[in-house]
Tab-separated table of C-alpha atoms and ligand atoms in Angstrom:
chain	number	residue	atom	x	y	z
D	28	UNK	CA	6.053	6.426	-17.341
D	29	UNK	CA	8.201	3.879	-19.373
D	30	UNK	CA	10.748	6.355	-20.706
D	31	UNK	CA	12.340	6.277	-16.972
D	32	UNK	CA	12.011	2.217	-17.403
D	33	UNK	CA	14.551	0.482	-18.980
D	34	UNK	CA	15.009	-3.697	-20.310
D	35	UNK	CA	17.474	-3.685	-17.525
D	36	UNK	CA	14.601	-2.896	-15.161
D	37	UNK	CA	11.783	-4.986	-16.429
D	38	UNK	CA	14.286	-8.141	-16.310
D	39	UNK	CA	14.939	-7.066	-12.634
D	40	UNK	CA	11.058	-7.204	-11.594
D	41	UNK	CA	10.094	-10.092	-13.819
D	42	UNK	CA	13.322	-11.553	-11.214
D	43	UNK	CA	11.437	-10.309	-8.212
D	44	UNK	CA	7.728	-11.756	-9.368
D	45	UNK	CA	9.429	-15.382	-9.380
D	46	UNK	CA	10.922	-14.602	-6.175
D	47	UNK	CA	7.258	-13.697	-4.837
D	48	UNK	CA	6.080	-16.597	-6.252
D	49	UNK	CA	8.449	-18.431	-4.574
D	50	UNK	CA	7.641	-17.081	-1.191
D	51	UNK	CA	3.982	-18.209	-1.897
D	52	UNK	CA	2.009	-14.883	-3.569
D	53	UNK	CA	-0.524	-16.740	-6.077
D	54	UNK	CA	-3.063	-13.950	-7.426
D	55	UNK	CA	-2.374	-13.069	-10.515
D	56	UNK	CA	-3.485	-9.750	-10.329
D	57	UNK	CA	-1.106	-8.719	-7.838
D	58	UNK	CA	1.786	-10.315	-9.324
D	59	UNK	CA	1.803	-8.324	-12.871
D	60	UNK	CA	0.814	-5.038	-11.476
D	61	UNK	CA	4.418	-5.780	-9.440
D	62	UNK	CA	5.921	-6.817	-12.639
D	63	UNK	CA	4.796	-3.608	-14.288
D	64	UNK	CA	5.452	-0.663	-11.208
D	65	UNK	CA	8.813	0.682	-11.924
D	66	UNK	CA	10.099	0.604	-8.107
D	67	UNK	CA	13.143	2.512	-8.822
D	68	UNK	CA	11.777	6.004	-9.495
D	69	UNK	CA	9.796	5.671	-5.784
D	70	UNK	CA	13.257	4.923	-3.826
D	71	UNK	CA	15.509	7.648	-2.279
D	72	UNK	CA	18.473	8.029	-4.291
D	73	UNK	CA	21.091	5.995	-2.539
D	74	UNK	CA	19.314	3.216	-2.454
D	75	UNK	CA	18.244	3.185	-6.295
D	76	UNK	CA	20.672	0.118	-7.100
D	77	UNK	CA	18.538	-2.418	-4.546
D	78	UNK	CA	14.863	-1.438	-5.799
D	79	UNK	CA	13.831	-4.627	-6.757
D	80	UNK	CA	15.184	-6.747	-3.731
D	81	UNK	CA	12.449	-7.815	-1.515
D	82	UNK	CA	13.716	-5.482	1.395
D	83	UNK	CA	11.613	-2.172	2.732
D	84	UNK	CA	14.332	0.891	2.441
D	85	UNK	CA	14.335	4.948	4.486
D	86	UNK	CA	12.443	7.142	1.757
D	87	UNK	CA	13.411	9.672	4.629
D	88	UNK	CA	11.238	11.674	7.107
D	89	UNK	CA	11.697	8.431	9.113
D	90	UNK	CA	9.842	6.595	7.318
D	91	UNK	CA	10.152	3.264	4.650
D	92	UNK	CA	8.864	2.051	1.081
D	93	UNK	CA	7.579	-1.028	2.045
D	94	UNK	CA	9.163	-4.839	1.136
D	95	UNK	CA	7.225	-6.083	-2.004
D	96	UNK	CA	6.561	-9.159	-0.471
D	97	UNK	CA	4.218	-6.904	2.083
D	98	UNK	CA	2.816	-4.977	-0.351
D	99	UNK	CA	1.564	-7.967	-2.424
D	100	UNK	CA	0.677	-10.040	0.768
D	101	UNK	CA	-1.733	-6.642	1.661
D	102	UNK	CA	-2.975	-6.271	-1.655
D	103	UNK	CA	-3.794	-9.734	-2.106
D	104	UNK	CA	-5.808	-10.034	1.393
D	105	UNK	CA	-7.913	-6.821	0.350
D	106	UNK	CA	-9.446	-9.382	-2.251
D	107	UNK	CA	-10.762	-6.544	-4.594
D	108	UNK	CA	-11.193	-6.226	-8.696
D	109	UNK	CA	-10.824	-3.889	-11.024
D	110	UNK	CA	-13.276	-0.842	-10.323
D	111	UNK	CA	-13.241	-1.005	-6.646
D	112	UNK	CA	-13.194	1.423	-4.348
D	113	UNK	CA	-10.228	1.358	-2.695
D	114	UNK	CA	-8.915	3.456	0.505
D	115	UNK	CA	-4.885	3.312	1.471
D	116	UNK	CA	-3.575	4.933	4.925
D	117	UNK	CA	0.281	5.985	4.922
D	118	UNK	CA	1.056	6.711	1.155
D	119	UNK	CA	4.452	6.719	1.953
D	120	UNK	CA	6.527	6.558	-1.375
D	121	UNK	CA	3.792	6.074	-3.198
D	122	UNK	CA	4.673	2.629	-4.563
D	123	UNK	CA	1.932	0.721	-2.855
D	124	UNK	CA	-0.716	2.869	-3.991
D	125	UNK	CA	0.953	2.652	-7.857
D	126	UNK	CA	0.483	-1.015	-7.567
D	127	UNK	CA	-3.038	-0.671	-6.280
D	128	UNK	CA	-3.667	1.731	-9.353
D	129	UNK	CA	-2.388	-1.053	-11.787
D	130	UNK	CA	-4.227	-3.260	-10.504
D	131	UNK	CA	-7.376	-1.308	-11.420
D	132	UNK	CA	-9.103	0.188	-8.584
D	133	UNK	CA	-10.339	3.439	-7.726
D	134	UNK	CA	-7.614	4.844	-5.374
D	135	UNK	CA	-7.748	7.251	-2.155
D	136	UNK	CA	-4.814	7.580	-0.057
D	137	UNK	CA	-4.228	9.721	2.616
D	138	UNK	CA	-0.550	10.491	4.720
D	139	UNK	CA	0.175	12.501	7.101
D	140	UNK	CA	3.700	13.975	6.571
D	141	UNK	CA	3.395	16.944	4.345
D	142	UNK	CA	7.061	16.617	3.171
D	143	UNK	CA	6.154	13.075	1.636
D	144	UNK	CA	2.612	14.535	0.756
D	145	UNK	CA	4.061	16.776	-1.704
D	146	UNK	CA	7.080	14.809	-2.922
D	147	UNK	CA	4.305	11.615	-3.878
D	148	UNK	CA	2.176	14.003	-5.353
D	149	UNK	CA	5.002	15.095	-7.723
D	150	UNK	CA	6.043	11.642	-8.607
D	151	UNK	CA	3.008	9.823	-9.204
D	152	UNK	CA	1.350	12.532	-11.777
D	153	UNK	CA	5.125	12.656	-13.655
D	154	UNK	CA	5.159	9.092	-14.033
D	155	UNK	CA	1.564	8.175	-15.384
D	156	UNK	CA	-0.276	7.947	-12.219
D	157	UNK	CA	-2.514	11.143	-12.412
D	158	UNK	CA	-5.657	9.411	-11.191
D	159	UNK	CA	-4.414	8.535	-7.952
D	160	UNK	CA	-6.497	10.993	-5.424
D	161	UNK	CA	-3.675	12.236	-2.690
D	162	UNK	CA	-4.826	13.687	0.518
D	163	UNK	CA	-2.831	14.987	3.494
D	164	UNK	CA	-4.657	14.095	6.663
D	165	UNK	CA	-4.962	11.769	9.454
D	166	UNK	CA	-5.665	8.135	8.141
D	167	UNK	CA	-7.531	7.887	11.809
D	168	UNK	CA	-10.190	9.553	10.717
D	169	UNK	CA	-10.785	8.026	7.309
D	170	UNK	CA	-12.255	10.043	4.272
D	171	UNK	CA	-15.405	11.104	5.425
D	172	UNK	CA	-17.265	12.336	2.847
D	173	UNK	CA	-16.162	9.507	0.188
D	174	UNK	CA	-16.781	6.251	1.596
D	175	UNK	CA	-18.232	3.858	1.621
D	176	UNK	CA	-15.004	1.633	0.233
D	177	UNK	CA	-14.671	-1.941	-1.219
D	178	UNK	CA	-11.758	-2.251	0.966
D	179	UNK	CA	-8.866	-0.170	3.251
D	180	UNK	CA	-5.701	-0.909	3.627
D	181	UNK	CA	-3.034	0.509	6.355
D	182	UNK	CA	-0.097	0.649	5.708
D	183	UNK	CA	1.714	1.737	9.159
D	184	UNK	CA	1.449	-0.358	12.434
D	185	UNK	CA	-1.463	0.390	14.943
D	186	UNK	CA	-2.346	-0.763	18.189
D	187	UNK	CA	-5.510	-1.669	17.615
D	188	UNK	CA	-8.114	-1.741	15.034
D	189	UNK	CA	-9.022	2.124	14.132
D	190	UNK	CA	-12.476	1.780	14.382
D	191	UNK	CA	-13.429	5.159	12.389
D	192	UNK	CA	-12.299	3.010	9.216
D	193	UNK	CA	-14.270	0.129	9.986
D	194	UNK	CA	-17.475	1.995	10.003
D	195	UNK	CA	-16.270	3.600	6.419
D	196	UNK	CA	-16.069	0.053	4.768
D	197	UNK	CA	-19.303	-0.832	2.888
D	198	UNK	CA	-21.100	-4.252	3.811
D	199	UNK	CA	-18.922	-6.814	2.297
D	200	UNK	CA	-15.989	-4.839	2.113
D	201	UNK	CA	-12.419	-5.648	4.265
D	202	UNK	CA	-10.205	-3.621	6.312
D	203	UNK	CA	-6.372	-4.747	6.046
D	204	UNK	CA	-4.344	-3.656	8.898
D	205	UNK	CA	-1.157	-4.360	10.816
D	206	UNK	CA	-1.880	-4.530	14.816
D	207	UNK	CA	0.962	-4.359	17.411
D	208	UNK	CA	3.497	-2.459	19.198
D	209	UNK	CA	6.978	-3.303	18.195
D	210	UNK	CA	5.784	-6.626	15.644
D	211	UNK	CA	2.563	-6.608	13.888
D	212	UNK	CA	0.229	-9.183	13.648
D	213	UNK	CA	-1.594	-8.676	9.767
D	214	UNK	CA	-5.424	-8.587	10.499
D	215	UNK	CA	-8.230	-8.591	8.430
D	216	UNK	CA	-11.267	-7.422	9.035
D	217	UNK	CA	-14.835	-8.206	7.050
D	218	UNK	CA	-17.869	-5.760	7.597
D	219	UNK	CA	-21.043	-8.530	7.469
D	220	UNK	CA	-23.355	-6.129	8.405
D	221	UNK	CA	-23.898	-2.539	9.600
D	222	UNK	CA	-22.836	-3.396	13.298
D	223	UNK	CA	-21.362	-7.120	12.340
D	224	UNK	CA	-17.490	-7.460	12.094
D	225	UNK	CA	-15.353	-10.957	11.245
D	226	UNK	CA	-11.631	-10.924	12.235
D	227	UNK	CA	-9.055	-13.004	10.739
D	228	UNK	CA	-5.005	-12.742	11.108
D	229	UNK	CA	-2.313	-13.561	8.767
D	230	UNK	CA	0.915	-13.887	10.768
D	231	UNK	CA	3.530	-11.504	11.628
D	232	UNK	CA	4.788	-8.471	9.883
D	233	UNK	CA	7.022	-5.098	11.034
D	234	UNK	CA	5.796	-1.526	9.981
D	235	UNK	CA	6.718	2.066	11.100
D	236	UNK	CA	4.157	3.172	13.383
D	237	UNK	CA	0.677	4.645	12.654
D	238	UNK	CA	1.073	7.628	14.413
D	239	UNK	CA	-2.228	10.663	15.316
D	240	UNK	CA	-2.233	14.196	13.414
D	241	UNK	CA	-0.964	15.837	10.535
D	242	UNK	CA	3.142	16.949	10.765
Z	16	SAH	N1	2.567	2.470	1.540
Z	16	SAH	C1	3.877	3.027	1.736
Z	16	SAH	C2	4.460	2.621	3.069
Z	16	SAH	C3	4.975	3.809	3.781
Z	16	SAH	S1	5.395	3.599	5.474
Z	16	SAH	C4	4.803	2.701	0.573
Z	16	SAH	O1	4.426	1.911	-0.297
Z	16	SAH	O2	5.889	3.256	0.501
Z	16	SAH	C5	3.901	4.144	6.278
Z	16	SAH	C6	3.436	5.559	6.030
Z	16	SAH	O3	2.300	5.779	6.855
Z	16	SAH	C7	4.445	6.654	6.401
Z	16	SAH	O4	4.644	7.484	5.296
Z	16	SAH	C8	3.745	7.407	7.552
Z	16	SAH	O5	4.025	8.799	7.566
Z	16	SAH	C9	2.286	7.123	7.251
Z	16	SAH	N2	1.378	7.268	8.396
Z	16	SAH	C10	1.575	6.897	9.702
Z	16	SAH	N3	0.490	7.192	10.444
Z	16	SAH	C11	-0.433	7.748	9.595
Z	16	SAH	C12	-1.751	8.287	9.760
Z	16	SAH	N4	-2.369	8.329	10.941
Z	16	SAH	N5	-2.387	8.781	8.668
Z	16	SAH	C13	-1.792	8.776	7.443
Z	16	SAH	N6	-0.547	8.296	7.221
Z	16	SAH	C14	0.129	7.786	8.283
């Protein structure tokens, strides 16, 4: 992976961990995987030059890599350690899920564009993330068959809970998800027991839609 990383680069994100300090992201964890995901090689080409701003950009197909600061607010509310089970909806670029992968979890992610399905499947293998398991489906649904996880984490906006995830989270475990139409409210939701559920939110946020079926 580091060959395509440069001095230049690791200045840049060391840079964009202070600014996410700065804008109050404390766990440790989340802050050096950032530091050590090399955000450039998951942007479209024309926007190479601003990868480590903390701005979302089009990776096409309509769709966006996500700010950093999102991506380490949602990995730090997911609460999970090295070894956990870990389930991500809307792979997107793929840069969430790298970070998720540095920080040492067991990763699933499912997303439901083909065209970005393939393209992230390329990328992440090339550049040192082979364990990474890719699926193309609808994140509605889940991954039945491999849960239960430690923790899910969506990564497109829905309009309400999906409750088919909820019931894949093990006892303990947390599902992270943006609710709401045009602005999403981050929400967090704790299985306590079989049929128990706690939820929590965590202010204001703007994805692209989490949208039904496969394209
Ligand atoms: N985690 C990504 C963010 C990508 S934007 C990143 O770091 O770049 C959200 C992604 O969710 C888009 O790629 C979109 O196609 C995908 N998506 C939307 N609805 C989905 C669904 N029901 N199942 C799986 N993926 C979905």
């Amino acid at each position: 992976m580091k060959r395509l990383d440069s001095f230049r680069h690791q200045g840049l994100r060391r840079r964009l961990v202070d600014e996410l300090m700065e804008k109050g992201i404390t766990d440790k964890i989340v802050l050096e995987a950032i530091g050590k995901v090399p955000r450039h090689l998951f942007m479209d080409s024309s926007f190479v030059k601003f990868a480590y701003r903390d701005a979302a950009f089009p990776i096409g197909s309509g769709q966006t890599i996500s700010q950093p600061y999102t991506v380490a607010f949602q990995s730090q509310l997911l609460k999970v350690n090295a070894g956990c089970k870990v389930l991500e909806v809307g792979t997107g670029s793929g840069y969430q899920a790298a970070v998720l992968a540095e920080m040492g979890v067991e990763l699933y992610s499912i997303e439901r564009q083909s065209s970005l399905y393939k393209k992230c499947k390329t990328l992440l293998s090339d550049i040192g993330y082979p364990k990474i398991r890719l699926f193309l489906g609808d994140g509605y649904a889940g991954l039945p068959g491999f849960e239960p996880f430690d923790a899910i984490l969506v990564t497109a906006g829905a309009l309400s809970v999906p409750r088919q995830l909820l019931l894949q989270l093990r006892v303990g475990g947390a599902l992270v998800v943006p609710v709401g139409r045009n602005v999403q409210e981050m929400t967090r939701v704790v299985r306590l027991s079989d049929d128990e559920f706690e939820q929590q939110c965590f202010g204001s946020f703007q994805f692209v839609p989490m949208l039904p079926g496969i394209v």
